[in-house]
């Protein structure tokens, strides 16, 4: 319709106003060629994707949270184990079953002359009966400790050679306990030996006598019978 310079006449009464034109719909997004044949039409047209997991939270075996949980579990288990172990050690302390330092070994008539080894393993002593002791000039008994004076090994009594021989470094001791070969720097030590009230021989390892200190002449280093 041509435009006029004059006023526009209103439409007659009862006339229907002309319809407004509808806006054009937006064209759908073009499909993604890279997804053709691999997914649905909606996804190919640009459907939103889920965000990829964080790099440090992805693992073929366990995620980050799983590793953190495992570490805390291990720490808690070790802490509880230490507490339980410490409590058990406190409630049940270690007790060393050491042989007694003082013990009786029978009557003098139970022994013959020479070295008796029956108490070597049980009490750590050799009991020797001699017809003459140079330090007391009498017959009787003495008790030798079974500890080498070199480095603390246990010698063996070799009856055929009449000597104590240390298997560790070759130290040799006579039946009296005097060292005569090998690296041992001094004789074997003697233990206190006396008669108990019941007439048995009593050995007391808590008191020791050293020959180099002149202690073998002590009355309790030798039992006269």
Coordinates of C-alpha atoms in Angstrom, one line a residue:
X1 CA 0.0 0.0 0.0
X2 CA 1.3 3.4 -0.9
X3 CA 2.1 5.8 1.9
X4 CA 0.0 9.0 2.2
X5 CA 0.9 12.3 3.7
X6 CA -2.5 12.8 5.4
X7 CA -3.8 11.3 8.6
X8 CA -4.5 7.6 8.6
X9 CA -8.1 6.7 8.9
X10 CA -9.0 4.3 11.7
X11 CA -10.2 0.9 10.6
X12 CA -14.0 0.6 10.4
X13 CA -15.7 -0.9 13.5
X14 CA -15.8 -4.6 13.5
X15 CA -12.8 -5.0 11.3
X16 CA -10.2 -7.6 12.3
X17 CA -6.7 -6.2 12.8
X18 CA -4.1 -7.8 10.6
X19 CA -2.0 -10.6 12.3
X20 CA 1.5 -9.8 13.4
X21 CA 4.2 -11.7 11.6
X22 CA 5.8 -14.7 13.6
X23 CA 9.5 -14.5 14.3
X24 CA 11.5 -17.0 12.4
X25 CA 12.7 -20.1 14.4
X26 CA 16.5 -20.4 14.9
X27 CA 18.1 -22.9 12.6
X28 CA 19.2 -26.2 14.4
X29 CA 22.9 -26.5 15.0
X30 CA 24.8 -28.3 12.3
X31 CA 25.7 -32.0 13.1
X32 CA 29.2 -32.7 14.2
X33 CA 30.9 -34.6 11.4
X34 CA 33.3 -36.3 13.8
X35 CA 30.4 -37.9 15.7
X36 CA 28.6 -39.2 12.6
X37 CA 27.7 -42.9 13.0
X38 CA 29.0 -42.9 16.7
X39 CA 26.3 -41.5 18.8
X40 CA 22.7 -40.3 18.7
X41 CA 21.4 -37.5 16.5
X42 CA 21.0 -35.2 19.5
X43 CA 24.6 -35.8 20.7
X44 CA 25.8 -35.2 17.1
X45 CA 24.0 -31.9 17.0
X46 CA 25.9 -30.6 20.0
X47 CA 24.3 -32.1 23.1
X48 CA 26.2 -31.0 26.2
X49 CA 28.8 -33.5 27.5
X50 CA 29.7 -34.4 31.1
X51 CA 32.9 -32.9 32.4
X52 CA 35.9 -35.3 32.3
X53 CA 37.2 -36.4 35.8
X54 CA 40.2 -34.6 37.2
X55 CA 43.5 -36.0 36.1
X56 CA 44.7 -36.8 39.7
X57 CA 41.3 -38.6 40.5
X58 CA 41.5 -41.1 37.7
X59 CA 43.4 -44.4 38.1
X60 CA 42.9 -47.8 36.5
X61 CA 42.9 -49.3 40.0
X62 CA 41.9 -46.7 42.7
X63 CA 41.1 -43.0 42.8
X64 CA 42.6 -40.3 45.0
X65 CA 40.0 -40.7 47.7
X66 CA 40.6 -44.4 47.8
X67 CA 44.4 -43.9 48.3
X68 CA 43.8 -41.4 51.0
X69 CA 41.4 -43.7 52.8
X70 CA 43.9 -46.6 52.5
X71 CA 46.7 -44.5 54.0
X72 CA 44.6 -43.4 56.9
X73 CA 43.5 -46.9 57.5
X74 CA 47.1 -48.2 57.5
X75 CA 48.1 -45.4 59.9
X76 CA 45.3 -46.2 62.3
X77 CA 46.0 -49.9 62.2
X78 CA 49.7 -49.3 63.0
X79 CA 48.9 -46.9 65.8
X80 CA 46.4 -49.3 67.4
X81 CA 48.9 -52.2 67.0
X82 CA 51.7 -50.2 68.8
X83 CA 49.3 -49.3 71.6
X84 CA 48.2 -52.9 72.0
X85 CA 51.7 -54.2 71.8
X86 CA 53.0 -51.6 74.4
X87 CA 50.1 -52.5 76.7
X88 CA 50.9 -56.2 76.4
X89 CA 54.6 -55.6 77.1
X90 CA 53.6 -53.6 80.2
X91 CA 51.2 -56.2 81.5
X92 CA 53.4 -59.2 80.6
X93 CA 57.1 -58.1 80.9
X94 CA 59.9 -60.3 79.6
X95 CA 61.3 -62.5 82.3
X96 CA 64.6 -64.2 81.9
X97 CA 64.6 -67.7 83.4
X98 CA 68.2 -67.6 84.5
X99 CA 69.6 -70.4 86.6
X100 CA 69.9 -69.6 90.3
X101 CA 73.1 -68.2 91.6
X102 CA 73.1 -70.4 94.7
X103 CA 72.4 -74.1 94.6
X104 CA 73.2 -77.4 96.2
X105 CA 74.8 -80.2 94.2
X106 CA 74.8 -83.3 96.5
X107 CA 77.0 -84.7 99.1
X108 CA 80.8 -85.0 98.9
X109 CA 80.6 -88.8 98.7
X110 CA 78.7 -88.5 95.4
X111 CA 81.9 -87.4 93.7
X112 CA 85.1 -89.1 92.5
X113 CA 88.4 -87.4 91.8
X114 CA 88.7 -85.2 88.7
X115 CA 86.3 -82.9 86.7
X116 CA 82.6 -83.5 87.0
X117 CA 80.6 -82.0 84.2
X118 CA 77.0 -82.8 85.3
X119 CA 76.4 -79.1 86.3
X120 CA 77.9 -77.5 83.2
X121 CA 74.7 -77.0 81.3
X122 CA 72.3 -76.6 84.2
X123 CA 74.3 -74.1 86.4
X124 CA 77.4 -73.2 84.3
X125 CA 80.1 -74.7 86.6
X126 CA 82.5 -77.6 86.7
X127 CA 83.0 -79.2 90.1
X128 CA 86.5 -80.5 90.6
X129 CA 87.6 -82.9 93.3
X130 CA 91.4 -83.0 93.9
X131 CA 93.6 -84.9 96.3
X132 CA 95.8 -81.9 96.7
X133 CA 95.2 -78.2 96.1
X134 CA 98.4 -76.1 95.8
X135 CA 96.6 -73.0 97.2
X136 CA 95.2 -74.7 100.3
X137 CA 97.6 -77.7 100.5
X138 CA 94.6 -80.0 101.2
X139 CA 92.2 -82.3 99.5
X140 CA 88.8 -81.1 98.6
X141 CA 86.6 -79.4 96.0
X142 CA 86.5 -76.2 93.9
X143 CA 84.0 -74.9 91.4
X144 CA 85.2 -73.4 88.1
X145 CA 83.0 -71.1 86.0
X146 CA 82.5 -72.4 82.4
X147 CA 83.3 -69.0 80.9
X148 CA 86.5 -68.5 78.9
X149 CA 88.4 -65.4 80.1
X150 CA 89.2 -64.4 76.5
X151 CA 85.8 -63.5 74.9
X152 CA 83.3 -65.5 77.0
X153 CA 82.9 -68.7 75.0
X154 CA 82.4 -72.0 76.8
X155 CA 85.4 -74.4 76.8
X156 CA 85.1 -78.1 76.6
X157 CA 86.7 -80.6 79.0
X158 CA 89.1 -82.9 77.1
X159 CA 89.6 -85.8 79.5
X160 CA 92.1 -87.6 77.2
X161 CA 94.3 -84.4 77.3
X162 CA 93.4 -83.4 80.8
X163 CA 92.6 -79.8 79.9
X164 CA 89.8 -77.4 79.1
X165 CA 89.9 -76.2 75.5
X166 CA 88.0 -73.3 74.2
X167 CA 86.5 -74.0 70.7
X168 CA 86.3 -70.3 69.7
X169 CA 90.0 -69.2 69.8
X170 CA 91.9 -72.1 71.1
X171 CA 92.6 -71.0 74.7
X172 CA 93.7 -73.9 77.0
X173 CA 93.3 -74.3 80.7
X174 CA 94.6 -76.9 83.1
X175 CA 92.3 -78.8 85.5
X176 CA 93.1 -76.2 88.2
X177 CA 91.8 -73.4 85.8
X178 CA 95.2 -72.0 85.1
X179 CA 95.5 -70.7 81.5
X180 CA 98.6 -72.0 79.6
X181 CA 97.8 -71.7 75.8
X182 CA 95.9 -69.4 73.4
X183 CA 94.8 -65.8 73.9
X184 CA 93.1 -66.2 77.3
X185 CA 94.7 -63.5 79.4
X186 CA 94.0 -65.0 82.9
X187 CA 92.8 -68.2 84.6
X188 CA 89.2 -69.4 84.8
X189 CA 87.3 -68.0 87.8
X190 CA 86.3 -70.0 90.8
X191 CA 82.9 -69.7 92.6
X192 CA 82.2 -69.9 96.3
X193 CA 81.9 -73.4 97.5
X194 CA 80.9 -74.4 101.1
X195 CA 78.9 -77.1 103.0
X196 CA 75.2 -76.3 103.5
X197 CA 73.4 -77.0 106.8
X198 CA 72.2 -80.4 105.5
X199 CA 75.7 -81.5 104.7
X200 CA 75.4 -81.0 100.9
X201 CA 77.9 -79.1 98.8
X202 CA 76.6 -75.6 98.0
X203 CA 77.9 -73.4 95.2
X204 CA 77.3 -69.7 95.1
X205 CA 78.1 -68.0 91.8
X206 CA 77.3 -64.6 93.1
X207 CA 80.7 -64.6 94.7
X208 CA 83.7 -65.1 92.4
X209 CA 87.4 -65.6 93.0
X210 CA 90.2 -64.6 90.6
X211 CA 93.6 -66.2 90.8
X212 CA 95.5 -63.1 89.5
X213 CA 94.1 -61.1 92.4
X214 CA 95.3 -63.7 95.0
X215 CA 91.7 -64.7 95.8
X216 CA 92.0 -68.4 95.4
X217 CA 93.5 -68.6 98.8
X218 CA 90.2 -67.5 100.3
X219 CA 88.7 -70.2 102.6
X220 CA 85.4 -70.2 100.6
X221 CA 87.2 -70.6 97.2
X222 CA 87.9 -74.2 98.2
X223 CA 86.0 -76.8 100.2
X224 CA 88.3 -79.0 102.3
X225 CA 87.0 -82.5 103.0

